[in-house]
mmCIF file of C-alpha atoms and ligand atoms in Angstrom:
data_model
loop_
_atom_site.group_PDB
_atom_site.id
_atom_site.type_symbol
_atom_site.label_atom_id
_atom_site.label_comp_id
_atom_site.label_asym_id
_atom_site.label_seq_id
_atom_site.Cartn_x
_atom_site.Cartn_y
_atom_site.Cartn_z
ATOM 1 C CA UNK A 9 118.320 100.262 86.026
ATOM 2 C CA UNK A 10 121.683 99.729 84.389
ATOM 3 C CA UNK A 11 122.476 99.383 81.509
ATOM 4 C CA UNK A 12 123.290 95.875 81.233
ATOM 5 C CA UNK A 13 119.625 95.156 83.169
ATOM 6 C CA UNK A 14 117.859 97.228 80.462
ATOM 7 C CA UNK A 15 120.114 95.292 77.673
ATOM 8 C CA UNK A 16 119.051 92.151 79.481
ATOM 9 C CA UNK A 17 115.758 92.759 80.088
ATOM 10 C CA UNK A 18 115.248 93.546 76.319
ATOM 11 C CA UNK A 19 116.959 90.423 75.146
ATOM 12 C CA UNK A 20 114.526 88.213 77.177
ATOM 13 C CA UNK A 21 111.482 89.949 75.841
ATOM 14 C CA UNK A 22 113.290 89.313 72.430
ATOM 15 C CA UNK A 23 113.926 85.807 73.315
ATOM 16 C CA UNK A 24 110.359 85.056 75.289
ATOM 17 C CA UNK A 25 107.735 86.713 73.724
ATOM 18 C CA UNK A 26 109.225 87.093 69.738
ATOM 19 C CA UNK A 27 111.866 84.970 68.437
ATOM 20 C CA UNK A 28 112.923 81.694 70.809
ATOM 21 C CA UNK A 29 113.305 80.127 67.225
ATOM 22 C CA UNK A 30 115.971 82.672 66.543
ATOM 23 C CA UNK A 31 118.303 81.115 69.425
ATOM 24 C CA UNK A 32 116.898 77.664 68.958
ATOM 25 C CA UNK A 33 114.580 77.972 72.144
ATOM 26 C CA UNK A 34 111.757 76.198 72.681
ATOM 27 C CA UNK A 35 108.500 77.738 74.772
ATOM 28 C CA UNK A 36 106.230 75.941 76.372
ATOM 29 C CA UNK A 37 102.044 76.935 75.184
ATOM 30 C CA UNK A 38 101.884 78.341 78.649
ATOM 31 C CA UNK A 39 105.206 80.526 77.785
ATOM 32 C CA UNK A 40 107.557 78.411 80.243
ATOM 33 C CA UNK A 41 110.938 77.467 79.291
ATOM 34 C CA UNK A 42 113.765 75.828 81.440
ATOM 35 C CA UNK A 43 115.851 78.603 82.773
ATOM 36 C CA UNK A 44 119.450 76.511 82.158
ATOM 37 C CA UNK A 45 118.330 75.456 78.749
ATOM 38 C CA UNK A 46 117.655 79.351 77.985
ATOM 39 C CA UNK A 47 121.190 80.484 79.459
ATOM 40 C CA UNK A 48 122.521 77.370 77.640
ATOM 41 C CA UNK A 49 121.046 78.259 74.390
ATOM 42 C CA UNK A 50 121.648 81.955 74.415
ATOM 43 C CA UNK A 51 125.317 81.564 75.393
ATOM 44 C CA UNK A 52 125.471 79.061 72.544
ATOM 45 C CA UNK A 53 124.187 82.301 70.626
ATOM 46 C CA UNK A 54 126.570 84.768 71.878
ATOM 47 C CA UNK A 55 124.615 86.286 75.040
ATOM 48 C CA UNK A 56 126.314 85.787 78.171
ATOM 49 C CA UNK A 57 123.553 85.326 80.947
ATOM 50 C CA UNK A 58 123.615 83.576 84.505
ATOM 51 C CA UNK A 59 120.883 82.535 86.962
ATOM 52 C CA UNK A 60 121.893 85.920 89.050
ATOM 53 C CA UNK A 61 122.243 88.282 86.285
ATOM 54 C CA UNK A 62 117.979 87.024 85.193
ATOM 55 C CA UNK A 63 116.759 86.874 88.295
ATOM 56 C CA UNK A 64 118.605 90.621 89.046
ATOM 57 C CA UNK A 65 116.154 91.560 86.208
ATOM 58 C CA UNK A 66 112.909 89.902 86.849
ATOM 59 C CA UNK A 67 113.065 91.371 90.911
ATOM 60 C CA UNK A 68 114.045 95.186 89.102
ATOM 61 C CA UNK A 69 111.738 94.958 86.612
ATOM 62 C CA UNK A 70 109.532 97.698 87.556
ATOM 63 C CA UNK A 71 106.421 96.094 84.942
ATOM 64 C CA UNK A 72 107.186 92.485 86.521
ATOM 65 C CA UNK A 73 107.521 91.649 82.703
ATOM 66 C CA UNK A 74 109.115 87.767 83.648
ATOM 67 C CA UNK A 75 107.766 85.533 86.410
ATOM 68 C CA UNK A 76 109.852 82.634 87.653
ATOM 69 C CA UNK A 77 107.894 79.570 88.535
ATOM 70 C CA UNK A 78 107.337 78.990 91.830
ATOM 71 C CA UNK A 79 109.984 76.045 91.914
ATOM 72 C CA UNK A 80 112.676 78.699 90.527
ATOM 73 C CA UNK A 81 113.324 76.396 87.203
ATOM 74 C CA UNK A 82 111.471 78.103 84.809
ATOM 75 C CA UNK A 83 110.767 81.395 83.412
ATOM 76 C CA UNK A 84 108.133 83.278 80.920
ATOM 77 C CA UNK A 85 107.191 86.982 79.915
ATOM 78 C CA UNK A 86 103.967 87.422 81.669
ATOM 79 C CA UNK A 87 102.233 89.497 78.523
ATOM 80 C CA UNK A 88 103.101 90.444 75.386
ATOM 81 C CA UNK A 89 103.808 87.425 73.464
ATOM 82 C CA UNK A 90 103.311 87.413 69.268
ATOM 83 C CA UNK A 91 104.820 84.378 69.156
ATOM 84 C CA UNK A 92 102.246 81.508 68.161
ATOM 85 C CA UNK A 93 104.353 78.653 70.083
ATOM 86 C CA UNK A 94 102.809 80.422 73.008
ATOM 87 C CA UNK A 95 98.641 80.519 73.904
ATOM 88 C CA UNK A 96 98.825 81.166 77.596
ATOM 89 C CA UNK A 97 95.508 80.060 79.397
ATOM 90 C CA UNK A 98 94.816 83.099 81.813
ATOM 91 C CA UNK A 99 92.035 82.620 84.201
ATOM 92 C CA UNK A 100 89.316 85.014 83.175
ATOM 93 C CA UNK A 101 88.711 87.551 85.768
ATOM 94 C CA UNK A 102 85.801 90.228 86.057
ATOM 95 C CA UNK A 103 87.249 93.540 85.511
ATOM 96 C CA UNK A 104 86.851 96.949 87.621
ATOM 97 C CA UNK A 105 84.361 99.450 85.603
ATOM 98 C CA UNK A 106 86.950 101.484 83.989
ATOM 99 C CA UNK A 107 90.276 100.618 82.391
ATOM 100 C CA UNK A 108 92.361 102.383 80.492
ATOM 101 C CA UNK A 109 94.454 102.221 77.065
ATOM 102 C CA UNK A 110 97.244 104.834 76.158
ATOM 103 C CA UNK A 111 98.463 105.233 72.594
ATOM 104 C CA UNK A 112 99.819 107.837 70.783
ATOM 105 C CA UNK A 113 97.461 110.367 69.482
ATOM 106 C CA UNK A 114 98.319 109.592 65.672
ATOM 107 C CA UNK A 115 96.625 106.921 65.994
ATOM 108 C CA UNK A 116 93.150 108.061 67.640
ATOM 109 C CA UNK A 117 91.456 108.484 64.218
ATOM 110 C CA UNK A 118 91.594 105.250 62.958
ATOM 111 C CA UNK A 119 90.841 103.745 67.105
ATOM 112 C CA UNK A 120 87.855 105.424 67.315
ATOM 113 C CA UNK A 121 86.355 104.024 63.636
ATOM 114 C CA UNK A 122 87.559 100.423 64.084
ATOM 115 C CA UNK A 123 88.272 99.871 67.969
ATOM 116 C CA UNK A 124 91.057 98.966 69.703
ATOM 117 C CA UNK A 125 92.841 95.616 67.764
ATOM 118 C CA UNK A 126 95.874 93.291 69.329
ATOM 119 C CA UNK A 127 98.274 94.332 66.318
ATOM 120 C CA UNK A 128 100.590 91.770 66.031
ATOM 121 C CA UNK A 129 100.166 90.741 69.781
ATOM 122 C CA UNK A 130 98.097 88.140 71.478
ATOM 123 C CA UNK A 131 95.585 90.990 73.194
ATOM 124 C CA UNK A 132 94.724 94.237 73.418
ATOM 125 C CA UNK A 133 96.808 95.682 77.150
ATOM 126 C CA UNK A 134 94.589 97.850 79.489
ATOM 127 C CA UNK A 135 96.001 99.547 82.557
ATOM 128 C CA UNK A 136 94.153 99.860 85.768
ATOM 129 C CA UNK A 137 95.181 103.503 86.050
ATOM 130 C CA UNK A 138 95.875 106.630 83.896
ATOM 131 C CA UNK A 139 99.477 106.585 84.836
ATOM 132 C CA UNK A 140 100.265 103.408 83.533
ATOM 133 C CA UNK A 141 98.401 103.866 80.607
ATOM 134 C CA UNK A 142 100.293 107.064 79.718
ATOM 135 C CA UNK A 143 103.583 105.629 80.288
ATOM 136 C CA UNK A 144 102.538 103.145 77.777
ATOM 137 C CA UNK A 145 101.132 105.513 75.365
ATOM 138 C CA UNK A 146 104.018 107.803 75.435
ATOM 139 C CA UNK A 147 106.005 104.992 73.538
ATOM 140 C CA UNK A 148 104.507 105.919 70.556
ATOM 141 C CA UNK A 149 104.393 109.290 70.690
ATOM 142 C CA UNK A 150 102.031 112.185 72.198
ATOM 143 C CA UNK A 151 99.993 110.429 74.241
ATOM 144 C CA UNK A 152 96.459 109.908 74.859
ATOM 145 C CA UNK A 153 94.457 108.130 76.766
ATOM 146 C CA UNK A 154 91.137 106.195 76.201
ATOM 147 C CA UNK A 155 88.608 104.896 78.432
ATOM 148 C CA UNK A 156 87.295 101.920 78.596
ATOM 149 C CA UNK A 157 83.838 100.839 79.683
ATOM 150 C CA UNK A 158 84.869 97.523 81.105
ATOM 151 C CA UNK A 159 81.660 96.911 83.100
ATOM 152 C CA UNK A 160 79.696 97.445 80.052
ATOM 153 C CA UNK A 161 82.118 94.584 77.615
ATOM 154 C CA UNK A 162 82.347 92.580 80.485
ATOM 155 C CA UNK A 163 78.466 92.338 80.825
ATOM 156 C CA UNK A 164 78.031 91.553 77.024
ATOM 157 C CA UNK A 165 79.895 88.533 77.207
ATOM 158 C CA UNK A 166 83.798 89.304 76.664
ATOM 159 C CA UNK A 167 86.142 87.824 78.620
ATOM 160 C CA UNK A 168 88.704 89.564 80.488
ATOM 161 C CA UNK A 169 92.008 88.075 81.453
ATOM 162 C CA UNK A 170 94.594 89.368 84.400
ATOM 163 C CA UNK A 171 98.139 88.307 83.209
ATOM 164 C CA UNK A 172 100.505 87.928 86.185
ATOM 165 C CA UNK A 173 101.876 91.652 86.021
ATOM 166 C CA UNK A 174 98.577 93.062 86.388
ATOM 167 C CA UNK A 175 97.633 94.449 82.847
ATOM 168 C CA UNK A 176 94.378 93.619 81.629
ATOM 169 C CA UNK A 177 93.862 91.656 78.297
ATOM 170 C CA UNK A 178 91.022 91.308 75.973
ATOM 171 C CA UNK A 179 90.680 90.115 72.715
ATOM 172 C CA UNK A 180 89.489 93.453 71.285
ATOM 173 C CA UNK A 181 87.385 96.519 72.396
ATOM 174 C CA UNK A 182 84.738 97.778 70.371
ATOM 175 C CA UNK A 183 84.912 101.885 69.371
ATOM 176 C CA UNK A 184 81.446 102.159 71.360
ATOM 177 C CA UNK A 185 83.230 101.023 74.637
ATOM 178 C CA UNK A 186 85.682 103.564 74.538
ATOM 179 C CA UNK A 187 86.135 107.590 75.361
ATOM 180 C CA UNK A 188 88.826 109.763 75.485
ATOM 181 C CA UNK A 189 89.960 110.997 78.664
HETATM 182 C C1 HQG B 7 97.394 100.710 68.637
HETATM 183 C C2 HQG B 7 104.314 97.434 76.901
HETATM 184 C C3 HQG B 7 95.338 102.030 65.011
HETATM 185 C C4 HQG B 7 97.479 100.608 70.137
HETATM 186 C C5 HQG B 7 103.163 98.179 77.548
HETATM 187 C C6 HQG B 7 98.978 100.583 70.345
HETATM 188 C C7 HQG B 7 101.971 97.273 77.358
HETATM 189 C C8 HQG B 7 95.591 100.818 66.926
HETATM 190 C C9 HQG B 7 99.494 99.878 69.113
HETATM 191 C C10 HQG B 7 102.369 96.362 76.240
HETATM 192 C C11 HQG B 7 94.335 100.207 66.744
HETATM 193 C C12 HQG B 7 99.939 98.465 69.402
HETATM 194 C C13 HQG B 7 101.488 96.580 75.042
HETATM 195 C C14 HQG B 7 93.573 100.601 65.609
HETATM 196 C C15 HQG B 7 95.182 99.444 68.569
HETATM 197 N N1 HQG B 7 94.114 101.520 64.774
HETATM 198 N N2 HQG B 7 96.113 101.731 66.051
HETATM 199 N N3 HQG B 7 92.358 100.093 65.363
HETATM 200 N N4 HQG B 7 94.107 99.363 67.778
HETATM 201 N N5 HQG B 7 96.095 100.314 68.066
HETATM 202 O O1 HQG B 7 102.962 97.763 71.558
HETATM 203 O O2 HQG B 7 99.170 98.408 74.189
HETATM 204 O O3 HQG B 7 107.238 97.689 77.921
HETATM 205 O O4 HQG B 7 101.381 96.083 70.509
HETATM 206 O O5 HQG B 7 96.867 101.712 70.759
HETATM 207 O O6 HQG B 7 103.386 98.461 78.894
HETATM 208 O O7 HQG B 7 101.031 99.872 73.207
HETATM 209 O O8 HQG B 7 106.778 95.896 76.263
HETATM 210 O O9 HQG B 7 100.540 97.511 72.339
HETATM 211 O O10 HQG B 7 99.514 101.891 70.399
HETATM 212 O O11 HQG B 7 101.643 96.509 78.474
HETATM 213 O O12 HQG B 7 106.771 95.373 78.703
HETATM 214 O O13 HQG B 7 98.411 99.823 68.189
HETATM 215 O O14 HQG B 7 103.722 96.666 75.904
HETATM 216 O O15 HQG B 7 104.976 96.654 77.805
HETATM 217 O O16 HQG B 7 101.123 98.546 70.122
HETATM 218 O O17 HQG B 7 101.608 97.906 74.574
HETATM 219 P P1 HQG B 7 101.591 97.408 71.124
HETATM 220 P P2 HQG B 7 100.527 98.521 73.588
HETATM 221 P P3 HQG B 7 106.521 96.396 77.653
#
């Protein structure tokens, strides 16, 4: 990816999961906004985008972090929201047995007493594979990866979502549910 892409790509995120407010943007609870109104409003802000330069960056974006409605007027981040404008209604899905988290070994201590929390996003993200999950874990450091008995959460009761890049989301996981790899 270039370097504008990656600059781009981390704006958006910015812009659709974080702060609209902080350009003046409006989301819709599903996450939608109007893809002129966002180049409008972040040109207004000093960010040059165009309808090539996003969509350049949603088809390269290797996580499919954006998805562009089917009528090609709108735009969201598919996970990863902390913004409270947003409360996107996934479909709940049942999961495979196994998923996977990856986080950064500093943090195992203090996982394994209390379970796996959202932080200060909407869900706790599980991959479907270790790869992934290290990948994601390796963002915070020396990774490691945790297991997580999906089947077993799934068949007490807690709902699993699929957002529409893949990753898993759940409102929390429980220490019990989860091993290391
Ligand atoms: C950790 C990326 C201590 C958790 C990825 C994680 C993902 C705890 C961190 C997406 C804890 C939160 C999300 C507890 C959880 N004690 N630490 N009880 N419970 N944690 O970034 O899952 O590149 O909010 O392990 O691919 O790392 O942004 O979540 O390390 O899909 O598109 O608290 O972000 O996608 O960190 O990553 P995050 P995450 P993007």
């Amino acid at each position: 990816m270039t370097k504008q892409l990656t600059e781009t790509s981390k704006y958006l995120s910015y812009i659709l999961r974080h702060e609209p407010q902080s350009i003046g943007l409006e989301l819709d609870s599903e996450g939608w906004v109007d893809i002129d109104i966002l180049i409008n409003a972040a040109g207004k802000a000093g960010t040059a985008l165009d309808r090539d330069l996003i969509q350049h960056v949603v088809d390269t974006s290797e996580k499919k972090r954006f998805t562009v409605s089917a009528d090609g007027r709108r735009i969201r981040a598919a996970q990863g929201h902390t913004t409270a404008a947003v409360d996107i209604q996934h479909v709940a899905k049942t999961p495979p047995d196994v998923l996977y988290h990856g986080t950064a070994t500093r943090f195992l201590e203090s996982i394994l007493a209390e379970g796996l929390r959202p932080g200060q996003r909407h869900h706790v993200h599980l991959s479907e594979n270790v790869g992934t999950a290290t990948e994601v874990g390796k963002r915070y450091g020396t990774p490691v990866i945790l297991q997580v008995d999906a089947a077993r959460l799934h068949q007490q009761g807690v709902v699993f979502f699929q957002a529409d890049n893949g990753v898993w989301l759940v409102e929390r996981v429980p220490a019990e549910f989860l091993a290391p790899v």
